[in-house]
PDB file of N, CA and C in Angstrom:
ATOM      1  N   MET I   1       0.850  -1.186   0.000  1.00 45.00           N
ATOM      2  CA  MET I   1       0.000   0.000   0.000  1.00 45.00           C
ATOM      3  C   MET I   1       0.884   1.234   0.000  1.00 45.00           C
ATOM      4  N   ASN I   2       0.421   2.260  -0.622  1.00 51.00           N
ATOM      5  CA  ASN I   2       1.165   3.501  -0.756  1.00 51.00           C
ATOM      6  C   ASN I   2       1.270   4.216   0.595  1.00 51.00           C
ATOM      7  N   ASP I   3       2.468   4.705   0.945  1.00 56.00           N
ATOM      8  CA  ASP I   3       2.677   5.415   2.208  1.00 56.00           C
ATOM      9  C   ASP I   3       1.842   6.682   2.325  1.00 56.00           C
ATOM     10  N   ILE I   4       1.309   7.183   1.213  1.00 67.00           N
ATOM     11  CA  ILE I   4       0.486   8.391   1.225  1.00 67.00           C
ATOM     12  C   ILE I   4      -0.750   8.202   2.108  1.00 67.00           C
ATOM     13  N   PHE I   5      -1.170   6.964   2.323  1.00 85.00           N
ATOM     14  CA  PHE I   5      -2.350   6.663   3.125  1.00 85.00           C
ATOM     15  C   PHE I   5      -1.946   6.071   4.473  1.00 85.00           C
ATOM     16  N   LYS I   6      -1.040   6.723   5.135  1.00 85.00           N
ATOM     17  CA  LYS I   6      -0.536   6.267   6.423  1.00 85.00           C
ATOM     18  C   LYS I   6      -1.653   6.227   7.459  1.00 85.00           C
ATOM     19  N   LYS I   7      -1.715   5.143   8.177  1.00 88.00           N
ATOM     20  CA  LYS I   7      -2.708   5.005   9.244  1.00 88.00           C
ATOM     21  C   LYS I   7      -2.290   5.863  10.438  1.00 88.00           C
ATOM     22  N   GLY I   8      -3.264   6.402  11.160  1.00 93.00           N
ATOM     23  CA  GLY I   8      -2.985   7.224  12.331  1.00 93.00           C
ATOM     24  C   GLY I   8      -2.522   8.621  11.988  1.00 93.00           C
ATOM     25  N   ALA I   9      -2.796   9.058  10.743  1.00 91.00           N
ATOM     26  CA  ALA I   9      -2.412  10.407  10.313  1.00 91.00           C
ATOM     27  C   ALA I   9      -3.630  11.109   9.733  1.00 91.00           C
ATOM     28  N   ILE I  10      -3.656  12.425   9.828  1.00 94.00           N
ATOM     29  CA  ILE I  10      -4.743  13.208   9.243  1.00 94.00           C
ATOM     30  C   ILE I  10      -4.496  13.315   7.746  1.00 94.00           C
ATOM     31  N   LEU I  11      -5.527  12.980   6.948  1.00 92.00           N
ATOM     32  CA  LEU I  11      -5.403  12.985   5.493  1.00 92.00           C
ATOM     33  C   LEU I  11      -6.423  13.940   4.883  1.00 92.00           C
ATOM     34  N   ASP I  12      -5.995  14.734   3.929  1.00 94.00           N
ATOM     35  CA  ASP I  12      -6.894  15.585   3.153  1.00 94.00           C
ATOM     36  C   ASP I  12      -7.063  14.886   1.802  1.00 94.00           C
ATOM     37  N   MET I  13      -8.084  14.047   1.695  1.00 95.00           N
ATOM     38  CA  MET I  13      -8.255  13.193   0.526  1.00 95.00           C
ATOM     39  C   MET I  13      -8.265  13.965  -0.792  1.00 95.00           C
ATOM     40  N   ALA I  14      -8.920  15.105  -0.842  1.00 95.00           N
ATOM     41  CA  ALA I  14      -9.001  15.873  -2.086  1.00 95.00           C
ATOM     42  C   ALA I  14      -7.623  16.315  -2.571  1.00 95.00           C
ATOM     43  N   GLN I  15      -6.678  16.461  -1.652  1.00 94.00           N
ATOM     44  CA  GLN I  15      -5.319  16.891  -2.024  1.00 94.00           C
ATOM     45  C   GLN I  15      -4.404  15.715  -2.384  1.00 94.00           C
ATOM     46  N   LEU I  16      -4.870  14.498  -2.165  1.00 93.00           N
ATOM     47  CA  LEU I  16      -4.015  13.325  -2.363  1.00 93.00           C
ATOM     48  C   LEU I  16      -4.147  12.671  -3.727  1.00 93.00           C
ATOM     49  N   VAL I  17      -4.956  13.270  -4.592  1.00 96.00           N
ATOM     50  CA  VAL I  17      -5.052  12.782  -5.969  1.00 96.00           C
ATOM     51  C   VAL I  17      -5.130  13.994  -6.888  1.00 96.00           C
ATOM     52  N   ASP I  18      -4.356  13.965  -7.956  1.00 97.00           N
ATOM     53  CA  ASP I  18      -4.356  15.046  -8.943  1.00 97.00           C
ATOM     54  C   ASP I  18      -5.335  14.721 -10.058  1.00 97.00           C
ATOM     55  N   TYR I  19      -5.588  15.698 -10.901  1.00 98.00           N
ATOM     56  CA  TYR I  19      -6.356  15.470 -12.123  1.00 98.00           C
ATOM     57  C   TYR I  19      -5.399  15.098 -13.243  1.00 98.00           C
ATOM     58  N   SER I  20      -5.882  14.297 -14.173  1.00 97.00           N
ATOM     59  CA  SER I  20      -5.126  13.920 -15.358  1.00 97.00           C
ATOM     60  C   SER I  20      -5.931  14.377 -16.568  1.00 97.00           C
ATOM     61  N   GLU I  21      -5.347  15.214 -17.401  1.00 97.00           N
ATOM     62  CA  GLU I  21      -6.064  15.745 -18.559  1.00 97.00           C
ATOM     63  C   GLU I  21      -6.593  14.602 -19.422  1.00 97.00           C
ATOM     64  N   GLY I  22      -7.916  14.570 -19.597  1.00 97.00           N
ATOM     65  CA  GLY I  22      -8.555  13.543 -20.408  1.00 97.00           C
ATOM     66  C   GLY I  22      -8.602  12.168 -19.769  1.00 97.00           C
ATOM     67  N   GLY I  23      -8.334  12.099 -18.461  1.00 97.00           N
ATOM     68  CA  GLY I  23      -8.245  10.779 -17.855  1.00 97.00           C
ATOM     69  C   GLY I  23      -8.919  10.623 -16.504  1.00 97.00           C
ATOM     70  N   ILE I  24      -8.707   9.446 -15.960  1.00 98.00           N
ATOM     71  CA  ILE I  24      -9.230   9.058 -14.648  1.00 98.00           C
ATOM     72  C   ILE I  24      -8.056   8.499 -13.847  1.00 98.00           C
ATOM     73  N   ILE I  25      -7.968   8.898 -12.582  1.00 97.00           N
ATOM     74  CA  ILE I  25      -6.948   8.352 -11.686  1.00 97.00           C
ATOM     75  C   ILE I  25      -7.660   7.698 -10.513  1.00 97.00           C
ATOM     76  N   SER I  26      -7.192   6.527 -10.105  1.00 96.00           N
ATOM     77  CA  SER I  26      -7.734   5.883  -8.906  1.00 96.00           C
ATOM     78  C   SER I  26      -6.575   5.452  -8.013  1.00 96.00           C
ATOM     79  N   LYS I  27      -6.797   5.595  -6.699  1.00 95.00           N
ATOM     80  CA  LYS I  27      -5.812   5.178  -5.701  1.00 95.00           C
ATOM     81  C   LYS I  27      -6.549   4.426  -4.603  1.00 95.00           C
ATOM     82  N   GLN I  28      -6.146   3.209  -4.368  1.00 94.00           N
ATOM     83  CA  GLN I  28      -6.784   2.422  -3.323  1.00 94.00           C
ATOM     84  C   GLN I  28      -6.291   2.907  -1.961  1.00 94.00           C
ATOM     85  N   VAL I  29      -7.244   3.272  -1.092  1.00 94.00           N
ATOM     86  CA  VAL I  29      -6.921   3.778   0.236  1.00 94.00           C
ATOM     87  C   VAL I  29      -6.850   2.632   1.235  1.00 94.00           C
ATOM     88  N   LEU I  30      -7.887   1.813   1.276  1.00 92.00           N
ATOM     89  CA  LEU I  30      -7.944   0.644   2.159  1.00 92.00           C
ATOM     90  C   LEU I  30      -8.625  -0.509   1.430  1.00 92.00           C
ATOM     91  N   LYS I  31      -8.199  -1.733   1.761  1.00 91.00           N
ATOM     92  CA  LYS I  31      -8.839  -2.919   1.194  1.00 91.00           C
ATOM     93  C   LYS I  31      -8.858  -3.991   2.267  1.00 91.00           C
ATOM     94  N   SER I  32     -10.025  -4.634   2.416  1.00 89.00           N
ATOM     95  CA  SER I  32     -10.139  -5.748   3.357  1.00 89.00           C
ATOM     96  C   SER I  32     -11.224  -6.686   2.855  1.00 89.00           C
ATOM     97  N   ASN I  33     -11.431  -7.777   3.555  1.00 90.00           N
ATOM     98  CA  ASN I  33     -12.493  -8.713   3.188  1.00 90.00           C
ATOM     99  C   ASN I  33     -13.864  -8.058   3.300  1.00 90.00           C
ATOM    100  N   ALA I  34     -13.996  -7.029   4.137  1.00 90.00           N
ATOM    101  CA  ALA I  34     -15.281  -6.345   4.338  1.00 90.00           C
ATOM    102  C   ALA I  34     -15.602  -5.379   3.204  1.00 90.00           C
ATOM    103  N   GLY I  35     -14.599  -4.944   2.448  1.00 91.00           N
ATOM    104  CA  GLY I  35     -14.818  -4.000   1.358  1.00 91.00           C
ATOM    105  C   GLY I  35     -13.569  -3.195   1.084  1.00 91.00           C
ATOM    106  N   ASN I  36     -13.744  -2.075   0.373  1.00 93.00           N
ATOM    107  CA  ASN I  36     -12.589  -1.237   0.085  1.00 93.00           C
ATOM    108  C   ASN I  36     -12.997   0.221  -0.077  1.00 93.00           C
ATOM    109  N   ILE I  37     -11.996   1.091   0.044  1.00 95.00           N
ATOM    110  CA  ILE I  37     -12.169   2.532  -0.127  1.00 95.00           C
ATOM    111  C   ILE I  37     -11.168   2.973  -1.182  1.00 95.00           C
ATOM    112  N   THR I  38     -11.673   3.682  -2.205  1.00 96.00           N
ATOM    113  CA  THR I  38     -10.832   4.107  -3.311  1.00 96.00           C
ATOM    114  C   THR I  38     -11.049   5.590  -3.582  1.00 96.00           C
ATOM    115  N   LEU I  39      -9.972   6.298  -3.828  1.00 97.00           N
ATOM    116  CA  LEU I  39      -9.973   7.713  -4.152  1.00 97.00           C
ATOM    117  C   LEU I  39      -9.859   7.842  -5.671  1.00 97.00           C
ATOM    118  N   PHE I  40     -10.713   8.679  -6.273  1.00 98.00           N
ATOM    119  CA  PHE I  40     -10.728   8.856  -7.728  1.00 98.00           C
ATOM    120  C   PHE I  40     -10.674  10.326  -8.099  1.00 98.00           C
ATOM    121  N   SER I  41     -10.109  10.606  -9.272  1.00 98.00           N
ATOM    122  CA  SER I  41     -10.301  11.903  -9.933  1.00 98.00           C
ATOM    123  C   SER I  41     -10.683  11.621 -11.388  1.00 98.00           C
ATOM    124  N   PHE I  42     -11.621  12.424 -11.901  1.00 98.00           N
ATOM    125  CA  PHE I  42     -12.110  12.305 -13.271  1.00 98.00           C
ATOM    126  C   PHE I  42     -11.992  13.662 -13.945  1.00 98.00           C
ATOM    127  N   ASP I  43     -11.409  13.711 -15.129  1.00 98.00           N
ATOM    128  CA  ASP I  43     -11.414  14.949 -15.892  1.00 98.00           C
ATOM    129  C   ASP I  43     -12.816  15.151 -16.473  1.00 98.00           C
ATOM    130  N   LYS I  44     -13.151  16.391 -16.793  1.00 98.00           N
ATOM    131  CA  LYS I  44     -14.454  16.700 -17.378  1.00 98.00           C
ATOM    132  C   LYS I  44     -14.687  15.822 -18.610  1.00 98.00           C
ATOM    133  N   GLY I  45     -15.893  15.232 -18.681  1.00 98.00           N
ATOM    134  CA  GLY I  45     -16.253  14.391 -19.817  1.00 98.00           C
ATOM    135  C   GLY I  45     -15.924  12.921 -19.633  1.00 98.00           C
ATOM    136  N   GLN I  46     -15.179  12.586 -18.593  1.00 98.00           N
ATOM    137  CA  GLN I  46     -14.842  11.181 -18.327  1.00 98.00           C
ATOM    138  C   GLN I  46     -15.937  10.540 -17.478  1.00 98.00           C
ATOM    139  N   GLY I  47     -15.934   9.232 -17.403  1.00 97.00           N
ATOM    140  CA  GLY I  47     -16.948   8.571 -16.587  1.00 97.00           C
ATOM    141  C   GLY I  47     -16.736   7.074 -16.515  1.00 97.00           C
ATOM    142  N   LEU I  48     -17.712   6.427 -15.894  1.00 96.00           N
ATOM    143  CA  LEU I  48     -17.763   4.972 -15.825  1.00 96.00           C
ATOM    144  C   LEU I  48     -19.076   4.542 -16.446  1.00 96.00           C
ATOM    145  N   SER I  49     -19.011   3.613 -17.378  1.00 96.00           N
ATOM    146  CA  SER I  49     -20.225   3.169 -18.053  1.00 96.00           C
ATOM    147  C   SER I  49     -21.128   2.402 -17.099  1.00 96.00           C
ATOM    148  N   GLU I  50     -22.365   2.218 -17.519  1.00 96.00           N
ATOM    149  CA  GLU I  50     -23.369   1.567 -16.684  1.00 96.00           C
ATOM    150  C   GLU I  50     -22.928   0.156 -16.302  1.00 96.00           C
ATOM    151  N   HIS I  51     -23.044  -0.142 -15.017  1.00 96.00           N
ATOM    152  CA  HIS I  51     -22.675  -1.457 -14.497  1.00 96.00           C
ATOM    153  C   HIS I  51     -23.413  -1.694 -13.183  1.00 96.00           C
ATOM    154  N   THR I  52     -23.293  -2.897 -12.647  1.00 94.00           N
ATOM    155  CA  THR I  52     -23.861  -3.211 -11.333  1.00 94.00           C
ATOM    156  C   THR I  52     -22.748  -3.752 -10.447  1.00 94.00           C
ATOM    157  N   ALA I  53     -22.998  -3.739  -9.149  1.00 92.00           N
ATOM    158  CA  ALA I  53     -22.067  -4.315  -8.178  1.00 92.00           C
ATOM    159  C   ALA I  53     -22.895  -5.130  -7.178  1.00 92.00           C
ATOM    160  N   PRO I  54     -22.328  -6.183  -6.648  1.00 91.00           N
ATOM    161  CA  PRO I  54     -23.088  -7.045  -5.736  1.00 91.00           C
ATOM    162  C   PRO I  54     -23.153  -6.518  -4.298  1.00 91.00           C
ATOM    163  N   PHE I  55     -22.720  -5.264  -4.090  1.00 90.00           N
ATOM    164  CA  PHE I  55     -22.746  -4.679  -2.742  1.00 90.00           C
ATOM    165  C   PHE I  55     -22.995  -3.185  -2.842  1.00 90.00           C
ATOM    166  N   ASP I  56     -23.462  -2.586  -1.738  1.00 94.00           N
ATOM    167  CA  ASP I  56     -23.718  -1.149  -1.705  1.00 94.00           C
ATOM    168  C   ASP I  56     -22.412  -0.379  -1.892  1.00 94.00           C
ATOM    169  N   ALA I  57     -22.518   0.807  -2.496  1.00 96.00           N
ATOM    170  CA  ALA I  57     -21.355   1.663  -2.705  1.00 96.00           C
ATOM    171  C   ALA I  57     -21.735   3.101  -2.388  1.00 96.00           C
ATOM    172  N   MET I  58     -20.896   3.780  -1.608  1.00 97.00           N
ATOM    173  CA  MET I  58     -21.156   5.160  -1.242  1.00 97.00           C
ATOM    174  C   MET I  58     -20.142   6.068  -1.936  1.00 97.00           C
ATOM    175  N   VAL I  59     -20.664   7.095  -2.623  1.00 98.00           N
ATOM    176  CA  VAL I  59     -19.822   8.083  -3.298  1.00 98.00           C
ATOM    177  C   VAL I  59     -19.875   9.376  -2.506  1.00 98.00           C
ATOM    178  N   GLN I  60     -18.700   9.882  -2.119  1.00 98.00           N
ATOM    179  CA  GLN I  60     -18.569  11.178  -1.467  1.00 98.00           C
ATOM    180  C   GLN I  60     -17.814  12.084  -2.433  1.00 98.00           C
ATOM    181  N   VAL I  61     -18.449  13.161  -2.891  1.00 98.00           N
ATOM    182  CA  VAL I  61     -17.811  14.074  -3.834  1.00 98.00           C
ATOM    183  C   VAL I  61     -16.917  15.042  -3.057  1.00 98.00           C
ATOM    184  N   LEU I  62     -15.633  15.034  -3.376  1.00 98.00           N
ATOM    185  CA  LEU I  62     -14.641  15.852  -2.682  1.00 98.00           C
ATOM    186  C   LEU I  62     -14.369  17.161  -3.397  1.00 98.00           C
ATOM    187  N   ASP I  63     -14.652  17.199  -4.708  1.00 98.00           N
ATOM    188  CA  ASP I  63     -14.389  18.392  -5.513  1.00 98.00           C
ATOM    189  C   ASP I  63     -15.166  18.251  -6.813  1.00 98.00           C
ATOM    190  N   GLY I  64     -15.633  19.365  -7.361  1.00 98.00           N
ATOM    191  CA  GLY I  64     -16.252  19.365  -8.672  1.00 98.00           C
ATOM    192  C   GLY I  64     -17.699  18.916  -8.685  1.00 98.00           C
ATOM    193  N   GLU I  65     -18.100  18.332  -9.843  1.00 98.00           N
ATOM    194  CA  GLU I  65     -19.502  17.964 -10.065  1.00 98.00           C
ATOM    195  C   GLU I  65     -19.589  16.715 -10.930  1.00 98.00           C
ATOM    196  N   VAL I  66     -20.560  15.849 -10.605  1.00 98.00           N
ATOM    197  CA  VAL I  66     -20.755  14.594 -11.325  1.00 98.00           C
ATOM    198  C   VAL I  66     -22.241  14.316 -11.479  1.00 98.00           C
ATOM    199  N   GLU I  67     -22.599  13.691 -12.586  1.00 98.00           N
ATOM    200  CA  GLU I  67     -23.943  13.149 -12.732  1.00 98.00           C
ATOM    201  C   GLU I  67     -23.834  11.646 -12.523  1.00 98.00           C
ATOM    202  N   ILE I  68     -24.633  11.143 -11.589  1.00 98.00           N
ATOM    203  CA  ILE I  68     -24.668   9.716 -11.305  1.00 98.00           C
ATOM    204  C   ILE I  68     -26.070   9.222 -11.634  1.00 98.00           C
ATOM    205  N   LYS I  69     -26.143   8.192 -12.462  1.00 98.00           N
ATOM    206  CA  LYS I  69     -27.430   7.574 -12.763  1.00 98.00           C
ATOM    207  C   LYS I  69     -27.520   6.279 -11.982  1.00 98.00           C
ATOM    208  N   ILE I  70     -28.635   6.138 -11.258  1.00 98.00           N
ATOM    209  CA  ILE I  70     -28.887   4.925 -10.492  1.00 98.00           C
ATOM    210  C   ILE I  70     -30.223   4.381 -10.960  1.00 98.00           C
ATOM    211  N   GLY I  71     -30.213   3.195 -11.530  1.00 97.00           N
ATOM    212  CA  GLY I  71     -31.437   2.611 -12.056  1.00 97.00           C
ATOM    213  C   GLY I  71     -32.099   3.509 -13.089  1.00 97.00           C
ATOM    214  N   GLY I  72     -31.283   4.253 -13.848  1.00 95.00           N
ATOM    215  CA  GLY I  72     -31.784   5.147 -14.891  1.00 95.00           C
ATOM    216  C   GLY I  72     -32.158   6.541 -14.423  1.00 95.00           C
ATOM    217  N   SER I  73     -32.213   6.784 -13.117  1.00 98.00           N
ATOM    218  CA  SER I  73     -32.552   8.115 -12.587  1.00 98.00           C
ATOM    219  C   SER I  73     -31.284   8.930 -12.373  1.00 98.00           C
ATOM    220  N   PRO I  74     -31.213  10.150 -12.955  1.00 98.00           N
ATOM    221  CA  PRO I  74     -30.013  10.972 -12.810  1.00 98.00           C
ATOM    222  C   PRO I  74     -30.011  11.784 -11.508  1.00 98.00           C
ATOM    223  N   PHE I  75     -28.828  11.901 -10.924  1.00 98.00           N
ATOM    224  CA  PHE I  75     -28.597  12.722  -9.732  1.00 98.00           C
ATOM    225  C   PHE I  75     -27.343  13.552  -9.993  1.00 98.00           C
ATOM    226  N   VAL I  76     -27.396  14.854  -9.756  1.00 98.00           N
ATOM    227  CA  VAL I  76     -26.224  15.715  -9.897  1.00 98.00           C
ATOM    228  C   VAL I  76     -25.699  16.005  -8.498  1.00 98.00           C
ATOM    229  N   LEU I  77     -24.447  15.656  -8.275  1.00 98.00           N
ATOM    230  CA  LEU I  77     -23.813  15.866  -6.979  1.00 98.00           C
ATOM    231  C   LEU I  77     -22.657  16.839  -7.125  1.00 98.00           C
ATOM    232  N   LYS I  78     -22.479  17.660  -6.100  1.00 98.00           N
ATOM    233  CA  LYS I  78     -21.384  18.629  -6.047  1.00 98.00           C
ATOM    234  C   LYS I  78     -20.553  18.385  -4.797  1.00 98.00           C
ATOM    235  N   LYS I  79     -19.442  19.094  -4.711  1.00 98.00           N
ATOM    236  CA  LYS I  79     -18.534  18.996  -3.579  1.00 98.00           C
ATOM    237  C   LYS I  79     -19.306  18.989  -2.263  1.00 98.00           C
ATOM    238  N   GLY I  80     -18.973  18.017  -1.419  1.00 98.00           N
ATOM    239  CA  GLY I  80     -19.589  17.912  -0.103  1.00 98.00           C
ATOM    240  C   GLY I  80     -20.821  17.029  -0.054  1.00 98.00           C
ATOM    241  N   GLU I  81     -21.290  16.570  -1.210  1.00 98.00           N
ATOM    242  CA  GLU I  81     -22.507  15.742  -1.247  1.00 98.00           C
ATOM    243  C   GLU I  81     -22.148  14.260  -1.390  1.00 98.00           C
ATOM    244  N   THR I  82     -23.058  13.420  -0.913  1.00 98.00           N
ATOM    245  CA  THR I  82     -22.848  11.969  -0.873  1.00 98.00           C
ATOM    246  C   THR I  82     -24.106  11.260  -1.339  1.00 98.00           C
ATOM    247  N   ILE I  83     -23.923  10.118  -2.004  1.00 98.00           N
ATOM    248  CA  ILE I  83     -25.054   9.282  -2.397  1.00 98.00           C
ATOM    249  C   ILE I  83     -24.654   7.822  -2.210  1.00 98.00           C
ATOM    250  N   ILE I  84     -25.637   7.003  -1.865  1.00 97.00           N
ATOM    251  CA  ILE I  84     -25.397   5.565  -1.727  1.00 97.00           C
ATOM    252  C   ILE I  84     -26.057   4.863  -2.906  1.00 97.00           C
ATOM    253  N   MET I  85     -25.260   4.098  -3.628  1.00 96.00           N
ATOM    254  CA  MET I  85     -25.757   3.322  -4.756  1.00 96.00           C
ATOM    255  C   MET I  85     -26.054   1.912  -4.256  1.00 96.00           C
ATOM    256  N   PRO I  86     -27.303   1.472  -4.356  1.00 95.00           N
ATOM    257  CA  PRO I  86     -27.660   0.156  -3.809  1.00 95.00           C
ATOM    258  C   PRO I  86     -27.092  -1.004  -4.627  1.00 95.00           C
ATOM    259  N   ALA I  87     -26.840  -2.083  -3.938  1.00 94.00           N
ATOM    260  CA  ALA I  87     -26.333  -3.303  -4.574  1.00 94.00           C
ATOM    261  C   ALA I  87     -27.286  -3.776  -5.659  1.00 94.00           C
ATOM    262  N   ASN I  88     -26.712  -4.329  -6.720  1.00 95.00           N
ATOM    263  CA  ASN I  88     -27.439  -4.985  -7.811  1.00 95.00           C
ATOM    264  C   ASN I  88     -28.363  -4.058  -8.614  1.00 95.00           C
ATOM    265  N   ILE I  89     -28.195  -2.749  -8.486  1.00 97.00           N
ATOM    266  CA  ILE I  89     -28.935  -1.769  -9.293  1.00 97.00           C
ATOM    267  C   ILE I  89     -27.923  -1.099 -10.219  1.00 97.00           C
ATOM    268  N   SER I  90     -28.251  -0.992 -11.510  1.00 97.00           N
ATOM    269  CA  SER I  90     -27.305  -0.405 -12.460  1.00 97.00           C
ATOM    270  C   SER I  90     -27.025   1.054 -12.099  1.00 97.00           C
ATOM    271  N   HIS I  91     -25.775   1.455 -12.314  1.00 97.00           N
ATOM    272  CA  HIS I  91     -25.376   2.836 -12.075  1.00 97.00           C
ATOM    273  C   HIS I  91     -24.244   3.205 -13.027  1.00 97.00           C
ATOM    274  N   ALA I  92     -24.114   4.511 -13.261  1.00 97.00           N
ATOM    275  CA  ALA I  92     -23.069   5.041 -14.138  1.00 97.00           C
ATOM    276  C   ALA I  92     -22.679   6.418 -13.634  1.00 97.00           C
ATOM    277  N   LEU I  93     -21.470   6.853 -13.975  1.00 97.00           N
ATOM    278  CA  LEU I  93     -20.950   8.160 -13.571  1.00 97.00           C
ATOM    279  C   LEU I  93     -20.507   8.940 -14.795  1.00 97.00           C
ATOM    280  N   PHE I  94     -20.769  10.260 -14.802  1.00 98.00           N
ATOM    281  CA  PHE I  94     -20.292  11.128 -15.870  1.00 98.00           C
ATOM    282  C   PHE I  94     -19.852  12.448 -15.261  1.00 98.00           C
ATOM    283  N   ALA I  95     -18.613  12.841 -15.512  1.00 98.00           N
ATOM    284  CA  ALA I  95     -18.058  14.081 -14.966  1.00 98.00           C
ATOM    285  C   ALA I  95     -18.563  15.275 -15.775  1.00 98.00           C
ATOM    286  N   THR I  96     -19.588  15.971 -15.255  1.00 98.00           N
ATOM    287  CA  THR I  96     -20.088  17.177 -15.924  1.00 98.00           C
ATOM    288  C   THR I  96     -19.071  18.306 -15.784  1.00 98.00           C
ATOM    289  N   GLU I  97     -18.292  18.270 -14.738  1.00 98.00           N
ATOM    290  CA  GLU I  97     -17.098  19.081 -14.511  1.00 98.00           C
ATOM    291  C   GLU I  97     -16.065  18.107 -13.959  1.00 98.00           C
ATOM    292  N   ARG I  98     -14.806  18.475 -13.975  1.00 98.00           N
ATOM    293  CA  ARG I  98     -13.857  17.536 -13.379  1.00 98.00           C
ATOM    294  C   ARG I  98     -14.206  17.397 -11.898  1.00 98.00           C
ATOM    295  N   PHE I  99     -14.029  16.189 -11.381  1.00 98.00           N
ATOM    296  CA  PHE I  99     -14.393  15.961  -9.985  1.00 98.00           C
ATOM    297  C   PHE I  99     -13.536  14.882  -9.350  1.00 98.00           C
ATOM    298  N   LYS I 100     -13.545  14.899  -8.009  1.00 98.00           N
ATOM    299  CA  LYS I 100     -12.864  13.888  -7.204  1.00 98.00           C
ATOM    300  C   LYS I 100     -13.886  13.257  -6.282  1.00 98.00           C
ATOM    301  N   MET I 101     -13.718  11.959  -6.045  1.00 98.00           N
ATOM    302  CA  MET I 101     -14.646  11.269  -5.147  1.00 98.00           C
ATOM    303  C   MET I 101     -13.915  10.223  -4.333  1.00 98.00           C
ATOM    304  N   LEU I 102     -14.515   9.915  -3.192  1.00 98.00           N
ATOM    305  CA  LEU I 102     -14.089   8.804  -2.369  1.00 98.00           C
ATOM    306  C   LEU I 102     -15.182   7.756  -2.468  1.00 98.00           C
ATOM    307  N   LEU I 103     -14.843   6.572  -2.929  1.00 97.00           N
ATOM    308  CA  LEU I 103     -15.799   5.487  -3.123  1.00 97.00           C
ATOM    309  C   LEU I 103     -15.589   4.447  -2.043  1.00 97.00           C
ATOM    310  N   THR I 104     -16.643   4.161  -1.268  1.00 97.00           N
ATOM    311  CA  THR I 104     -16.587   3.157  -0.214  1.00 97.00           C
ATOM    312  C   THR I 104     -17.539   2.028  -0.579  1.00 97.00           C
ATOM    313  N   MET I 105     -17.007   0.821  -0.707  1.00 95.00           N
ATOM    314  CA  MET I 105     -17.835  -0.350  -1.027  1.00 95.00           C
ATOM    315  C   MET I 105     -17.765  -1.322   0.133  1.00 95.00           C
ATOM    316  N   ILE I 106     -18.943  -1.739   0.588  1.00 90.00           N
ATOM    317  CA  ILE I 106     -19.059  -2.666   1.706  1.00 90.00           C
ATOM    318  C   ILE I 106     -19.700  -3.959   1.221  1.00 90.00           C
ATOM    319  N   ARG I 107     -19.036  -5.058   1.459  1.00 86.00           N
ATOM    320  CA  ARG I 107     -19.602  -6.348   1.082  1.00 86.00           C
ATOM    321  C   ARG I 107     -20.619  -6.773   2.140  1.00 86.00           C
ATOM    322  N   GLY I 108     -21.765  -7.261   1.684  1.00 73.00           N
ATOM    323  CA  GLY I 108     -22.818  -7.656   2.613  1.00 73.00           C
ATOM    324  C   GLY I 108     -22.718  -9.061   3.096  1.00 73.00           C
TER     325      GLY I 108
END
């Protein structure tokens, strides 16, 4: 695991991942049998195509703006907002502006 995610230290997640022009960056923060936490940055226009996951996933927007579709319903989230995507329901992400998020997935 990367030393950038040192345990027992105060972390400013939004500052720990840069933007990549035309790209997406992901950094795994924690991983265990119970689930994982991943830090992402998306340049404007980037996204994740529609998919499902067998467990709930929580998105915390750290910077910027994203449109998240859950079961076909669109939600626009901005910095400081959070949404929980339920297990086994299709979802997709599209960066309406460049954005950063912390994704927490918990296995049931």
